[in-house]
């Protein structure tokens, strides 16, 4: 806050009693005036010596009423501006902090002072001066010159209410970030999470790679793909729905530990948990199984919490949860069985499993096998209770076409999903590496697709060829970066952690 808080702010539509277009025209006229007097309202560069955060860190203990001789050059956007006659108090913001410019007419002279007074909220400026504190201990820059770096033609959102319409916040993220500290914090957390993931995996000998976004076959997950066309090759291609199959080709090639943080695309619904394009971490480790990958998953998330929040204790639904504590492991079939009061297993007759679903109000489709129906019972009845971190294991074979059969139960797979706050956060397998079995699974997927399941996969002949060269025992992991950020940032919708989420077309004015 500035030293003075009683005078009205200037340079807003409210203070001028103008509508938006009149407001824009006034600022456009100011730009033209600057050009006529030989001033470029959009200069090419500004030589900054310090960020505002660096000044705060270095001089934060400076006592009230002190003035240094340390000259600095700073820049930022004007957030507040108060006119006290012969003094101007201007608060600017860069990405690191806010700070006050203390502008005295007796220091800068009448002409410069008058030109500084014409600056508006939202303008980007650069300033030269010395570091000081006011009588009320406000760390400030006693300014000698202020240069306009970019003129803002539109008024900023209201400082106290921001963008009141949620859809407008996400559509105009640039405006949201200007005034919304919570939005800026969410993306600072996201940056720290991604950086931490890279550090954790790099420290374990993983190599980061990039794989194609355009796929000949849409595989690696159950999802409806986006379809596109390559004109030169005259061929249909799909935006990738997962990173998996190309990364496992690299395990075949001997890279042993690889990961990718990449954008994936699924032509499906939009909700608080889903966006058609989102960011996934996928990693694959030779000679590991899904037990190793569960340990890796917890390590990645614990490290990300430390890096982004400075603590491993987070609030989950009002409960303080220490992420370093062991996460329970529970089989999907057991969780579903507990909710319906009857033991469920994919080996049971399909008619019996259908009846259990029907008796418990769970809808099923004719083409589903017993395993798929059990998954639906789990999703409808048990998933909503999984608030604290829980590894759900033992998925039915039918719903896990890329996972190895459980070494103790041929109807289940060595697969886990991590659930937190009643939503899936991660998914991992002991990877299927038998090319003959993989072909059978792909062919079953292809039949499901031909029967009308648009999310089912198809036969990827090149991937099968890769497996025939031999893939060692491998553990694989997928983590939704957006959902992990939601968890650690404490937000309830995925749109809060994606800078530019997919939205309906904007209504024409």
PDB file of C-alpha atoms in Angstrom, residues 21-229:
ATOM      1  CA  UNK A  21     -14.893   3.654 -26.020  1.00  0.00           C
ATOM      2  CA  UNK A  22     -14.498   7.241 -24.819  1.00  0.00           C
ATOM      3  CA  UNK A  23     -11.823   6.003 -22.454  1.00  0.00           C
ATOM      4  CA  UNK A  24      -9.947   4.275 -25.280  1.00  0.00           C
ATOM      5  CA  UNK A  25     -10.197   7.280 -27.530  1.00  0.00           C
ATOM      6  CA  UNK A  26      -8.699   9.528 -24.838  1.00  0.00           C
ATOM      7  CA  UNK A  27      -5.745   7.205 -24.445  1.00  0.00           C
ATOM      8  CA  UNK A  28      -5.291   6.890 -28.203  1.00  0.00           C
ATOM      9  CA  UNK A  29      -5.198  10.676 -28.373  1.00  0.00           C
ATOM     10  CA  UNK A  30      -2.490  10.694 -25.703  1.00  0.00           C
ATOM     11  CA  UNK A  31      -0.446   8.270 -27.790  1.00  0.00           C
ATOM     12  CA  UNK A  32      -0.759  10.501 -30.830  1.00  0.00           C
ATOM     13  CA  UNK A  33       0.262  13.517 -28.766  1.00  0.00           C
ATOM     14  CA  UNK A  34       3.387  11.737 -27.565  1.00  0.00           C
ATOM     15  CA  UNK A  35       4.314  10.909 -31.131  1.00  0.00           C
ATOM     16  CA  UNK A  36       3.839  14.513 -32.270  1.00  0.00           C
ATOM     17  CA  UNK A  37       6.312  15.728 -29.635  1.00  0.00           C
ATOM     18  CA  UNK A  38       8.847  13.085 -30.641  1.00  0.00           C
ATOM     19  CA  UNK A  39       8.272  10.547 -27.853  1.00  0.00           C
ATOM     20  CA  UNK A  40       7.858   6.876 -28.738  1.00  0.00           C
ATOM     21  CA  UNK A  41       4.991   5.511 -26.581  1.00  0.00           C
ATOM     22  CA  UNK A  42       6.256   1.977 -27.264  1.00  0.00           C
ATOM     23  CA  UNK A  43      10.056   2.061 -26.865  1.00  0.00           C
ATOM     24  CA  UNK A  44      12.137  -0.951 -27.870  1.00  0.00           C
ATOM     25  CA  UNK A  45      13.763  -1.739 -24.525  1.00  0.00           C
ATOM     26  CA  UNK A  46      14.476  -0.608 -20.993  1.00  0.00           C
ATOM     27  CA  UNK A  47      17.649  -1.406 -19.071  1.00  0.00           C
ATOM     28  CA  UNK A  48      16.449  -2.639 -15.702  1.00  0.00           C
ATOM     29  CA  UNK A  49      19.008  -3.068 -12.919  1.00  0.00           C
ATOM     30  CA  UNK A  50      16.813  -4.842 -10.351  1.00  0.00           C
ATOM     31  CA  UNK A  51      13.494  -6.596 -10.107  1.00  0.00           C
ATOM     32  CA  UNK A  52      11.207  -5.255  -7.398  1.00  0.00           C
ATOM     33  CA  UNK A  53      11.597  -8.509  -5.505  1.00  0.00           C
ATOM     34  CA  UNK A  54      15.379  -8.104  -5.490  1.00  0.00           C
ATOM     35  CA  UNK A  55      15.047  -4.610  -4.061  1.00  0.00           C
ATOM     36  CA  UNK A  56      12.622  -5.872  -1.418  1.00  0.00           C
ATOM     37  CA  UNK A  57      15.046  -8.647  -0.452  1.00  0.00           C
ATOM     38  CA  UNK A  58      18.043  -6.325  -0.253  1.00  0.00           C
ATOM     39  CA  UNK A  59      16.480  -3.288   1.417  1.00  0.00           C
ATOM     40  CA  UNK A  60      13.523  -4.775   3.268  1.00  0.00           C
ATOM     41  CA  UNK A  61      15.063  -3.951   6.658  1.00  0.00           C
ATOM     42  CA  UNK A  62      15.635  -0.280   5.843  1.00  0.00           C
ATOM     43  CA  UNK A  63      14.138   1.753   8.684  1.00  0.00           C
ATOM     44  CA  UNK A  64      11.531   4.485   8.285  1.00  0.00           C
ATOM     45  CA  UNK A  65      12.574   7.835   6.868  1.00  0.00           C
ATOM     46  CA  UNK A  66      15.881   6.688   5.403  1.00  0.00           C
ATOM     47  CA  UNK A  67      17.178   7.465   1.921  1.00  0.00           C
ATOM     48  CA  UNK A  68      20.069   5.594   0.349  1.00  0.00           C
ATOM     49  CA  UNK A  69      22.367   6.742  -2.418  1.00  0.00           C
ATOM     50  CA  UNK A  70      21.852   3.487  -4.301  1.00  0.00           C
ATOM     51  CA  UNK A  71      20.618   4.213  -7.820  1.00  0.00           C
ATOM     52  CA  UNK A  72      18.303   1.663  -9.403  1.00  0.00           C
ATOM     53  CA  UNK A  73      16.302   1.252 -12.579  1.00  0.00           C
ATOM     54  CA  UNK A  74      13.022  -0.635 -12.222  1.00  0.00           C
ATOM     55  CA  UNK A  75       9.967  -1.287 -14.355  1.00  0.00           C
ATOM     56  CA  UNK A  76       6.432  -2.538 -13.962  1.00  0.00           C
ATOM     57  CA  UNK A  77       2.749  -1.937 -14.554  1.00  0.00           C
ATOM     58  CA  UNK A  78       1.010   0.934 -12.757  1.00  0.00           C
ATOM     59  CA  UNK A  79      -1.460  -0.568 -10.280  1.00  0.00           C
ATOM     60  CA  UNK A  80      -2.213   2.449  -8.067  1.00  0.00           C
ATOM     61  CA  UNK A  81      -1.711   6.161  -8.570  1.00  0.00           C
ATOM     62  CA  UNK A  82      -2.458   8.871  -6.014  1.00  0.00           C
ATOM     63  CA  UNK A  83      -1.993  12.598  -6.509  1.00  0.00           C
ATOM     64  CA  UNK A  84      -1.121  14.624  -3.416  1.00  0.00           C
ATOM     65  CA  UNK A  85      -0.521  17.944  -5.115  1.00  0.00           C
ATOM     66  CA  UNK A  86       3.252  18.203  -5.242  1.00  0.00           C
ATOM     67  CA  UNK A  87       3.712  14.474  -4.617  1.00  0.00           C
ATOM     68  CA  UNK A  88       2.687  11.423  -6.625  1.00  0.00           C
ATOM     69  CA  UNK A  89       2.551   7.953  -5.106  1.00  0.00           C
ATOM     70  CA  UNK A  90       2.578   5.341  -7.889  1.00  0.00           C
ATOM     71  CA  UNK A  91       2.550   1.618  -7.135  1.00  0.00           C
ATOM     72  CA  UNK A  92       4.035  -0.530  -9.882  1.00  0.00           C
ATOM     73  CA  UNK A  93       4.112  -4.308 -10.189  1.00  0.00           C
ATOM     74  CA  UNK A  94       6.515  -6.667 -11.912  1.00  0.00           C
ATOM     75  CA  UNK A  95       6.340 -10.451 -11.722  1.00  0.00           C
ATOM     76  CA  UNK A  96       8.213 -10.517  -8.414  1.00  0.00           C
ATOM     77  CA  UNK A  97       6.587  -7.824  -6.257  1.00  0.00           C
ATOM     78  CA  UNK A  98       4.832  -4.461  -5.928  1.00  0.00           C
ATOM     79  CA  UNK A  99       6.646  -1.251  -4.994  1.00  0.00           C
ATOM     80  CA  UNK A 100       5.911   2.430  -4.645  1.00  0.00           C
ATOM     81  CA  UNK A 101       7.418   5.160  -6.766  1.00  0.00           C
ATOM     82  CA  UNK A 102       7.769   8.361  -4.738  1.00  0.00           C
ATOM     83  CA  UNK A 103       7.597  11.252  -7.188  1.00  0.00           C
ATOM     84  CA  UNK A 104       8.248  14.769  -5.889  1.00  0.00           C
ATOM     85  CA  UNK A 105       7.727  17.864  -8.040  1.00  0.00           C
ATOM     86  CA  UNK A 106      10.689  19.496  -6.304  1.00  0.00           C
ATOM     87  CA  UNK A 107      12.929  16.635  -7.468  1.00  0.00           C
ATOM     88  CA  UNK A 108      11.765  16.031 -11.045  1.00  0.00           C
ATOM     89  CA  UNK A 109      10.673  19.549 -11.983  1.00  0.00           C
ATOM     90  CA  UNK A 110       7.329  20.923 -13.109  1.00  0.00           C
ATOM     91  CA  UNK A 111       7.324  19.652 -16.702  1.00  0.00           C
ATOM     92  CA  UNK A 112       8.384  16.093 -15.865  1.00  0.00           C
ATOM     93  CA  UNK A 113       5.968  15.992 -12.945  1.00  0.00           C
ATOM     94  CA  UNK A 114       3.098  17.054 -15.184  1.00  0.00           C
ATOM     95  CA  UNK A 115       3.979  14.414 -17.783  1.00  0.00           C
ATOM     96  CA  UNK A 116       4.117  11.700 -15.116  1.00  0.00           C
ATOM     97  CA  UNK A 117       0.675  12.774 -13.905  1.00  0.00           C
ATOM     98  CA  UNK A 118      -0.762  11.895 -17.326  1.00  0.00           C
ATOM     99  CA  UNK A 119       0.171   8.227 -16.924  1.00  0.00           C
ATOM    100  CA  UNK A 120      -2.767   5.861 -16.428  1.00  0.00           C
ATOM    101  CA  UNK A 121      -3.465   2.739 -14.432  1.00  0.00           C
ATOM    102  CA  UNK A 122      -2.326  -0.224 -16.467  1.00  0.00           C
ATOM    103  CA  UNK A 123       0.507   1.593 -18.230  1.00  0.00           C
ATOM    104  CA  UNK A 124       3.914  -0.083 -18.214  1.00  0.00           C
ATOM    105  CA  UNK A 125       6.665   2.264 -17.046  1.00  0.00           C
ATOM    106  CA  UNK A 126      10.362   2.276 -16.291  1.00  0.00           C
ATOM    107  CA  UNK A 127      11.776   4.448 -13.525  1.00  0.00           C
ATOM    108  CA  UNK A 128      15.200   5.596 -12.364  1.00  0.00           C
ATOM    109  CA  UNK A 129      15.798   6.689  -8.793  1.00  0.00           C
ATOM    110  CA  UNK A 130      17.251   5.815  -5.411  1.00  0.00           C
ATOM    111  CA  UNK A 131      15.963   3.427  -2.760  1.00  0.00           C
ATOM    112  CA  UNK A 132      14.295   5.025   0.249  1.00  0.00           C
ATOM    113  CA  UNK A 133      11.649   4.504   2.906  1.00  0.00           C
ATOM    114  CA  UNK A 134       8.912   6.978   3.737  1.00  0.00           C
ATOM    115  CA  UNK A 135       8.057   8.199   7.221  1.00  0.00           C
ATOM    116  CA  UNK A 136       5.653   5.277   7.494  1.00  0.00           C
ATOM    117  CA  UNK A 137       8.410   2.794   6.515  1.00  0.00           C
ATOM    118  CA  UNK A 138       7.058   2.147   3.002  1.00  0.00           C
ATOM    119  CA  UNK A 139       9.963   0.908   0.878  1.00  0.00           C
ATOM    120  CA  UNK A 140       9.966   3.127  -2.217  1.00  0.00           C
ATOM    121  CA  UNK A 141      11.948   4.408  -5.144  1.00  0.00           C
ATOM    122  CA  UNK A 142      12.555   8.156  -4.959  1.00  0.00           C
ATOM    123  CA  UNK A 143      12.123   8.777  -8.627  1.00  0.00           C
ATOM    124  CA  UNK A 144      14.167  11.003 -10.899  1.00  0.00           C
ATOM    125  CA  UNK A 145      12.601   9.935 -14.214  1.00  0.00           C
ATOM    126  CA  UNK A 146       9.640   7.826 -15.312  1.00  0.00           C
ATOM    127  CA  UNK A 147       9.424   6.538 -18.891  1.00  0.00           C
ATOM    128  CA  UNK A 148       6.315   5.144 -20.550  1.00  0.00           C
ATOM    129  CA  UNK A 149       7.082   1.658 -21.898  1.00  0.00           C
ATOM    130  CA  UNK A 150       3.633   0.633 -23.169  1.00  0.00           C
ATOM    131  CA  UNK A 151       0.283   2.415 -23.053  1.00  0.00           C
ATOM    132  CA  UNK A 152      -2.747   0.537 -21.773  1.00  0.00           C
ATOM    133  CA  UNK A 153      -5.793   1.333 -23.908  1.00  0.00           C
ATOM    134  CA  UNK A 154      -8.276  -0.543 -21.738  1.00  0.00           C
ATOM    135  CA  UNK A 155      -9.133  -0.070 -18.078  1.00  0.00           C
ATOM    136  CA  UNK A 156      -7.910  -2.736 -15.720  1.00  0.00           C
ATOM    137  CA  UNK A 157     -10.466  -4.922 -13.952  1.00  0.00           C
ATOM    138  CA  UNK A 158     -11.697  -3.495 -10.685  1.00  0.00           C
ATOM    139  CA  UNK A 159      -8.984  -3.906  -8.054  1.00  0.00           C
ATOM    140  CA  UNK A 160     -11.301  -5.265  -5.379  1.00  0.00           C
ATOM    141  CA  UNK A 161     -13.710  -7.370  -7.447  1.00  0.00           C
ATOM    142  CA  UNK A 162     -11.514  -8.420 -10.372  1.00  0.00           C
ATOM    143  CA  UNK A 163     -13.375 -10.034 -13.249  1.00  0.00           C
ATOM    144  CA  UNK A 164     -16.723 -10.924 -11.742  1.00  0.00           C
ATOM    145  CA  UNK A 165     -17.704 -13.341 -14.513  1.00  0.00           C
ATOM    146  CA  UNK A 166     -15.835 -16.639 -14.158  1.00  0.00           C
ATOM    147  CA  UNK A 167     -15.930 -17.384 -17.884  1.00  0.00           C
ATOM    148  CA  UNK A 168     -14.411 -13.953 -18.597  1.00  0.00           C
ATOM    149  CA  UNK A 169     -11.613 -14.676 -16.112  1.00  0.00           C
ATOM    150  CA  UNK A 170     -10.513 -17.721 -18.070  1.00  0.00           C
ATOM    151  CA  UNK A 171     -11.138 -16.203 -21.494  1.00  0.00           C
ATOM    152  CA  UNK A 172      -9.212 -13.030 -20.632  1.00  0.00           C
ATOM    153  CA  UNK A 173      -6.477 -14.679 -18.598  1.00  0.00           C
ATOM    154  CA  UNK A 174      -4.174 -11.748 -19.313  1.00  0.00           C
ATOM    155  CA  UNK A 175      -6.555  -9.448 -17.419  1.00  0.00           C
ATOM    156  CA  UNK A 176      -7.140 -12.015 -14.670  1.00  0.00           C
ATOM    157  CA  UNK A 177      -3.413 -12.304 -13.983  1.00  0.00           C
ATOM    158  CA  UNK A 178      -3.053  -8.543 -13.672  1.00  0.00           C
ATOM    159  CA  UNK A 179      -5.377  -8.254 -10.682  1.00  0.00           C
ATOM    160  CA  UNK A 180      -5.803 -11.765  -9.288  1.00  0.00           C
ATOM    161  CA  UNK A 181      -3.047 -12.787  -6.881  1.00  0.00           C
ATOM    162  CA  UNK A 182      -4.593 -16.257  -6.442  1.00  0.00           C
ATOM    163  CA  UNK A 183      -4.348 -16.890 -10.189  1.00  0.00           C
ATOM    164  CA  UNK A 184      -0.707 -15.857 -10.226  1.00  0.00           C
ATOM    165  CA  UNK A 185      -0.019 -18.104  -7.223  1.00  0.00           C
ATOM    166  CA  UNK A 186      -1.593 -21.131  -8.934  1.00  0.00           C
ATOM    167  CA  UNK A 187       0.708 -20.812 -11.921  1.00  0.00           C
ATOM    168  CA  UNK A 188       3.756 -20.199  -9.738  1.00  0.00           C
ATOM    169  CA  UNK A 189       2.901 -23.485  -8.006  1.00  0.00           C
ATOM    170  CA  UNK A 190       2.463 -25.194 -11.366  1.00  0.00           C
ATOM    171  CA  UNK A 191       5.893 -24.004 -12.524  1.00  0.00           C
ATOM    172  CA  UNK A 192       7.508 -25.292  -9.316  1.00  0.00           C
ATOM    173  CA  UNK A 193       5.750 -28.660  -9.697  1.00  0.00           C
ATOM    174  CA  UNK A 194       6.931 -29.204 -13.264  1.00  0.00           C
ATOM    175  CA  UNK A 195      10.459 -28.164 -12.361  1.00  0.00           C
ATOM    176  CA  UNK A 196      10.416 -30.538  -9.389  1.00  0.00           C
ATOM    177  CA  UNK A 197       9.171 -33.469 -11.492  1.00  0.00           C
ATOM    178  CA  UNK A 198      12.071 -32.996 -13.870  1.00  0.00           C
ATOM    179  CA  UNK A 199      14.501 -32.802 -10.966  1.00  0.00           C
ATOM    180  CA  UNK A 200      13.137 -35.919  -9.245  1.00  0.00           C
ATOM    181  CA  UNK A 201      13.220 -38.048 -12.378  1.00  0.00           C
ATOM    182  CA  UNK A 202      16.555 -36.655 -13.518  1.00  0.00           C
ATOM    183  CA  UNK A 203      18.008 -37.529 -10.124  1.00  0.00           C
ATOM    184  CA  UNK A 204      16.895 -41.140 -10.660  1.00  0.00           C
ATOM    185  CA  UNK A 205      18.609 -41.433 -14.027  1.00  0.00           C
ATOM    186  CA  UNK A 206      15.625 -40.769 -16.281  1.00  0.00           C
ATOM    187  CA  UNK A 207      16.144 -39.106 -19.653  1.00  0.00           C
ATOM    188  CA  UNK A 208      13.587 -36.550 -20.851  1.00  0.00           C
ATOM    189  CA  UNK A 209      12.452 -37.066 -24.443  1.00  0.00           C
ATOM    190  CA  UNK A 210       9.917 -35.728 -26.929  1.00  0.00           C
ATOM    191  CA  UNK A 211       7.639 -37.955 -28.965  1.00  0.00           C
ATOM    192  CA  UNK A 212       5.213 -37.210 -31.827  1.00  0.00           C
ATOM    193  CA  UNK A 213       1.953 -35.358 -31.278  1.00  0.00           C
ATOM    194  CA  UNK A 214       0.540 -36.634 -34.579  1.00  0.00           C
ATOM    195  CA  UNK A 215      -0.136 -40.381 -34.450  1.00  0.00           C
ATOM    196  CA  UNK A 216      -1.084 -42.870 -37.126  1.00  0.00           C
ATOM    197  CA  UNK A 217      -2.936 -44.919 -34.475  1.00  0.00           C
ATOM    198  CA  UNK A 218      -4.655 -43.359 -31.460  1.00  0.00           C
ATOM    199  CA  UNK A 219      -3.463 -45.652 -28.679  1.00  0.00           C
ATOM    200  CA  UNK A 220      -2.285 -45.785 -25.094  1.00  0.00           C
ATOM    201  CA  UNK A 221      -5.610 -44.913 -23.465  1.00  0.00           C
ATOM    202  CA  UNK A 222      -9.386 -45.276 -23.756  1.00  0.00           C
ATOM    203  CA  UNK A 223     -10.398 -41.941 -25.278  1.00  0.00           C
ATOM    204  CA  UNK A 224     -12.025 -40.447 -28.353  1.00  0.00           C
ATOM    205  CA  UNK A 225      -9.277 -38.776 -30.425  1.00  0.00           C
ATOM    206  CA  UNK A 226      -9.183 -35.581 -32.441  1.00  0.00           C
ATOM    207  CA  UNK A 227      -8.811 -36.402 -36.137  1.00  0.00           C
ATOM    208  CA  UNK A 228      -6.795 -34.370 -38.617  1.00  0.00           C
ATOM    209  CA  UNK A 229      -5.473 -34.779 -42.163  1.00  0.00           C
TER     210      UNK A 229
END
